[in-house]
Coordinates of C-alpha atoms and ligand atoms in Angstrom, one line a residue:
X176 CA -32.6 -176.0 -10.9
X177 CA -34.3 -175.6 -7.5
X178 CA -31.8 -176.3 -4.7
X179 CA -32.7 -178.0 -1.5
X180 CA -30.8 -176.5 1.4
X181 CA -29.1 -178.6 4.0
X182 CA -29.7 -178.1 7.8
X183 CA -26.4 -176.1 7.9
X184 CA -27.4 -173.9 5.0
X185 CA -30.8 -173.3 6.5
X186 CA -29.2 -172.2 9.7
X187 CA -27.1 -169.7 7.8
X188 CA -30.1 -168.5 5.8
X189 CA -31.9 -167.9 9.1
X190 CA -29.0 -165.7 10.2
X191 CA -29.0 -163.8 6.9
X192 CA -32.8 -163.3 7.2
X193 CA -32.5 -162.2 10.8
X194 CA -30.1 -159.5 9.8
X195 CA -32.5 -158.3 7.1
X196 CA -35.3 -158.1 9.8
X197 CA -33.0 -156.2 12.1
X198 CA -32.1 -153.7 9.4
X199 CA -35.8 -153.0 8.7
X200 CA -36.4 -152.6 12.4
X201 CA -33.4 -150.3 12.7
X202 CA -34.4 -148.0 9.8
X203 CA -38.1 -147.7 10.5
X204 CA -37.8 -144.8 13.0
X205 CA -35.7 -142.8 10.5
X206 CA -38.5 -142.8 7.9
X207 CA -39.8 -139.3 8.4
X208 CA -40.4 -136.1 6.5
X209 CA -37.1 -134.5 5.5
X210 CA -34.7 -137.4 5.4
X211 CA -33.3 -138.2 1.9
X212 CA -33.3 -141.7 0.4
X213 CA -29.5 -141.5 0.2
X214 CA -29.3 -140.9 4.0
X215 CA -31.5 -143.9 4.6
X216 CA -29.2 -145.9 2.3
X217 CA -26.0 -144.8 4.1
X218 CA -27.5 -145.6 7.5
X219 CA -28.5 -149.1 6.3
X220 CA -25.2 -149.8 4.7
X221 CA -23.3 -148.9 7.9
X222 CA -25.7 -151.1 9.8
X223 CA -25.2 -154.0 7.5
X224 CA -21.4 -153.8 7.5
X225 CA -21.2 -153.3 11.2
X226 CA -23.2 -156.5 11.7
X227 CA -20.9 -158.6 9.5
X228 CA -23.2 -158.5 6.5
X229 CA -22.7 -157.7 2.8
X230 CA -25.0 -155.2 1.0
X231 CA -25.7 -157.5 -1.9
X232 CA -27.6 -155.0 -4.1
X233 CA -24.6 -152.7 -4.2
X234 CA -22.8 -153.6 -7.4
X235 CA -25.4 -156.1 -8.5
X236 CA -25.6 -155.6 -12.3
X237 CA -24.3 -152.2 -11.6
X238 CA -26.9 -151.1 -9.0
X239 CA -25.1 -148.3 -7.0
X240 CA -26.6 -148.7 -3.5
X241 CA -27.3 -151.0 -0.6
X242 CA -31.1 -150.3 -0.7
X243 CA -33.7 -150.0 -3.3
X244 CA -35.9 -147.0 -2.2
X245 CA -39.1 -146.7 -4.3
X246 CA -41.3 -143.7 -3.5
X247 CA -45.0 -143.4 -4.4
X248 CA -45.5 -144.3 -8.1
X249 CA -42.1 -146.0 -8.1
X250 CA -42.7 -149.7 -7.9
X251 CA -39.2 -151.2 -7.5
X252 CA -35.5 -150.5 -7.9
X253 CA -35.6 -146.8 -7.0
X254 CA -32.1 -145.5 -6.6
X255 CA -31.3 -143.7 -3.4
X256 CA -30.8 -140.0 -4.1
X257 CA -31.0 -136.5 -2.6
X258 CA -34.8 -136.7 -2.8
X259 CA -36.2 -135.8 0.6
X260 CA -39.3 -137.6 1.9
X261 CA -42.5 -135.6 2.3
X262 CA -45.4 -136.1 4.7
X263 CA -47.9 -138.4 2.9
X264 CA -45.3 -140.3 0.8
X265 CA -45.1 -144.0 0.8
X266 CA -41.7 -145.6 0.4
X267 CA -40.7 -149.2 -0.2
X268 CA -37.3 -150.3 1.2
X269 CA -36.1 -153.4 -0.4
X270 CA -32.8 -155.0 0.7
X271 CA -30.8 -158.1 0.1
X272 CA -28.1 -158.9 2.7
X273 CA -25.4 -161.6 2.3
X274 CA -24.3 -163.3 5.5
X275 CA -21.6 -166.1 5.5
X276 CA -22.3 -166.7 1.9
X277 CA -26.1 -166.8 2.0
X278 CA -28.7 -164.2 1.1
X279 CA -31.8 -162.8 2.8
X280 CA -34.2 -160.5 1.0
X281 CA -37.2 -158.5 2.2
X282 CA -39.1 -155.4 1.1
X283 CA -41.6 -153.4 3.1
X284 CA -43.6 -150.3 2.2
X285 CA -43.7 -147.6 4.9
X286 CA -45.9 -144.6 5.4
X287 CA -44.2 -141.2 5.8
X288 CA -46.2 -139.3 8.4
X289 CA -49.9 -139.2 7.6
X290 CA -51.0 -141.0 4.4
X291 CA -54.4 -141.0 2.7
X292 CA -57.0 -143.7 3.2
X293 CA -56.3 -144.9 -0.4
X294 CA -52.6 -145.3 0.4
X295 CA -53.4 -147.2 3.6
X296 CA -55.7 -149.4 1.7
X297 CA -53.0 -150.1 -0.9
X298 CA -50.4 -150.9 1.7
X299 CA -52.8 -153.1 3.9
X300 CA -54.0 -155.2 1.0
X301 CA -50.6 -155.6 -0.6
X302 CA -49.3 -157.0 2.7
X303 CA -52.4 -159.2 3.0
X304 CA -51.9 -160.5 -0.6
X305 CA -48.4 -161.6 0.4
X306 CA -49.9 -163.6 3.4
X307 CA -52.6 -165.1 1.2
X308 CA -49.9 -166.4 -1.0
X309 CA -47.9 -167.8 1.9
X310 CA -51.0 -169.7 3.2
X311 CA -50.6 -172.0 0.2
X312 CA -47.1 -173.0 1.1
X313 CA -46.7 -176.6 2.2
X314 CA -45.0 -179.6 0.7
X315 CA -47.0 -181.0 -2.2
X316 CA -48.5 -177.7 -3.2
X317 CA -47.1 -176.0 -6.3
X318 CA -45.6 -172.6 -7.0
X319 CA -48.7 -171.7 -9.1
X320 CA -50.9 -172.1 -6.0
X321 CA -49.0 -169.2 -4.4
X322 CA -49.3 -167.1 -7.6
X323 CA -53.0 -167.8 -7.9
X324 CA -53.8 -166.9 -4.3
X325 CA -52.0 -163.6 -4.7
X326 CA -53.8 -162.8 -8.0
X327 CA -57.2 -163.7 -6.5
X328 CA -56.7 -161.6 -3.5
X329 CA -55.4 -158.6 -5.4
X330 CA -58.1 -158.8 -8.0
X331 CA -60.9 -159.0 -5.3
X332 CA -59.4 -155.8 -3.9
X333 CA -59.3 -154.1 -7.2
X334 CA -55.5 -153.6 -7.1
X335 CA -53.3 -153.8 -10.2
X336 CA -50.7 -156.6 -10.3
X337 CA -47.4 -155.7 -11.8
X338 CA -46.5 -158.6 -14.1
X339 CA -43.1 -157.6 -15.3
X340 CA -41.4 -158.6 -12.0
X341 CA -41.8 -161.6 -9.8
X342 CA -40.5 -163.5 -6.8
X343 CA -37.7 -166.0 -6.9
X344 CA -35.7 -168.8 -5.3
X345 CA -32.8 -167.6 -3.1
X346 CA -29.7 -169.1 -1.5
X347 CA -26.1 -168.5 -2.2
X348 CA -27.4 -166.3 -5.0
X349 CA -29.9 -163.5 -4.7
X350 CA -31.9 -164.9 -7.6
X351 CA -32.3 -168.6 -8.1
X352 CA -35.0 -170.8 -9.6
X353 CA -37.9 -170.9 -9.5
X354 CA -39.7 -167.8 -10.6
X355 CA -42.7 -167.0 -8.3
X356 CA -45.2 -165.0 -10.3
X357 CA -47.9 -163.0 -8.7
X358 CA -50.6 -164.3 -11.0
X359 CA -51.4 -167.4 -12.9
X360 CA -53.3 -170.7 -12.7
X361 CA -53.2 -172.9 -9.6
X362 CA -51.8 -176.5 -9.7
X363 CA -49.0 -175.5 -12.1
X364 CA -45.3 -175.1 -11.7
X365 CA -42.8 -176.8 -9.5
X366 CA -43.9 -178.8 -6.4
X367 CA -42.9 -177.3 -3.1
X368 CA -40.4 -179.5 -1.1
X369 CA -39.0 -179.0 2.4
X370 CA -35.6 -177.2 2.3
X371 CA -36.5 -175.0 -0.7
X372 CA -36.2 -171.2 0.0
X373 CA -38.2 -168.7 -2.0
X374 CA -39.0 -165.0 -2.0
X375 CA -42.6 -164.1 -2.4
X376 CA -43.2 -160.5 -3.3
X377 CA -46.4 -159.0 -4.6
X378 CA -46.1 -155.6 -6.2
X379 CA -49.5 -154.0 -6.5
X380 CA -50.8 -150.7 -7.7
X381 CA -53.8 -148.6 -6.8
X382 CA -54.5 -148.0 -10.5
X383 CA -53.6 -149.8 -13.7
X384 CA -51.0 -152.5 -13.7
X385 CA -48.7 -151.1 -16.4
X386 CA -45.2 -149.9 -15.8
X387 CA -42.3 -148.0 -17.5
X388 CA -38.6 -148.1 -16.9
X389 CA -37.1 -144.6 -16.2
X390 CA -34.0 -143.4 -18.0
X391 CA -31.7 -144.4 -15.1
X392 CA -32.4 -147.9 -16.4
X393 CA -33.4 -149.1 -12.9
X394 CA -36.5 -147.3 -11.5
X395 CA -39.8 -149.0 -12.5
X396 CA -42.8 -146.6 -12.2
X397 CA -46.5 -147.0 -12.9
X398 CA -47.5 -145.7 -16.3
X399 CA -50.6 -143.9 -14.9
X400 CA -48.7 -142.4 -11.9
X401 CA -50.8 -144.4 -9.4
X402 CA -49.0 -145.5 -6.2
X403 CA -47.5 -148.9 -5.7
X404 CA -46.7 -151.1 -2.7
X405 CA -44.4 -154.1 -2.4
X406 CA -44.0 -156.6 0.4
X407 CA -41.5 -159.4 0.3
X408 CA -40.4 -162.2 2.6
X409 CA -37.8 -164.9 2.3
X410 CA -39.5 -168.2 3.1
X411 CA -38.3 -171.6 4.0
X412 CA -40.5 -174.5 3.0
X413 CA -40.8 -176.9 6.0
X414 CA -42.2 -180.4 6.5
X415 CA -45.6 -179.1 7.4
X416 CA -45.7 -175.5 6.0
X417 CA -43.3 -172.7 6.0
X418 CA -41.1 -170.5 8.1
X419 CA -40.6 -166.7 7.5
X420 CA -36.8 -166.1 7.6
X421 CA -37.3 -162.4 7.5
X422 CA -39.9 -161.9 10.2
X423 CA -41.1 -158.3 11.0
X424 CA -39.8 -157.2 14.3
X425 CA -41.6 -154.6 16.5
Ligands
MF3_240 N1 -34.7 -157.2 -3.7 C1 -34.8 -157.3 -5.1 C2 -35.5 -158.6 -5.5 O1 -36.3 -159.0 -4.9 C3 -33.5 -157.2 -5.9 C4 -32.9 -155.9 -5.8 S1 -32.3 -155.5 -7.3 C5 -30.7 -154.9 -7.1 O2 -35.1 -159.2 -6.5 F1 -30.2 -154.9 -8.3 F2 -30.7 -153.8 -6.5 F3 -30.1 -155.8 -6.4
CO241 CO1 -36.5 -160.4 -4.0

C-alpha cells in the first residue's frame, strides 16, 4: 500500500530530510585520504544523535552502523571498518535518519582527493541519471516513467544498471511501497499522487551490471571489479511536480 502523507507528516518528513542534508554537509570535509570508514561513521552517529535524530540503519536487520560506506567497486551496504581511504578512491555515504518518527534517506558518492576522468564521468552521470528520473515526477505520471528515464540516460552513457536493488517509498518506515526500479518500461506501475514520498536511487557501474554479495552478508560489489556510484534523494510528490526533501547543501 502506498501511503499519502498528511500536511503534518510532510512537515516532519521535511525535518527528517533536512537532518540528512545537514549530516552530508557536515561529513563532506572529513572525506580525505587517511580517515577510516569507521571514523566517518562515528562522527556521523554523534552528529545525528546530537541533533535529536535516530541512526535508523543501525540495528536494521542486524546492520551494525549508522552509515553504509561503500568504496570503489562496492555498490551499496558497505560496513564501516578500519579501512582507511586513499587518494583516488570514491566512496558512497548512504544514511537513513529518523526524526520524530519519520525517515529521511539520501546517498551521495564522494571523490577522495584526485580521481580519474573515468571515475568523474561515472559520478557525474550517475547523479544526472537521478535528476533525469526526477524530471518525470508529477501527479498523473507513473513510477515506470521514472525507471525508464533513468534506464535511458544510463544506457546512453554506457553505464551498467545494478538491477538487484531499487528505490522505495518511505515514511514512518525506511522501506515502504512502491518499489522504484532503475529500469523498465514507461507508463507502467503506480500513478504518482501528491503526498506520496519516494526514494529514487540509481546505482550505476562503469563496467558490467552484475553484482555479488560478500561473505559479510551485506556488502554488494561489482562482479568485474568496476567502480560503482549511487545517488539517492527522498522526494515528495507535490501538486505540480516534486520537492527534494534531502537537498544538497553547499
Ligand atoms: N539507505 C538504504 C536504502 O536506500 C538502506 C540502508 S540498508 C541498512 O534502502 F540496512 F543499512 F539500513
Ligand atoms: Co533508500
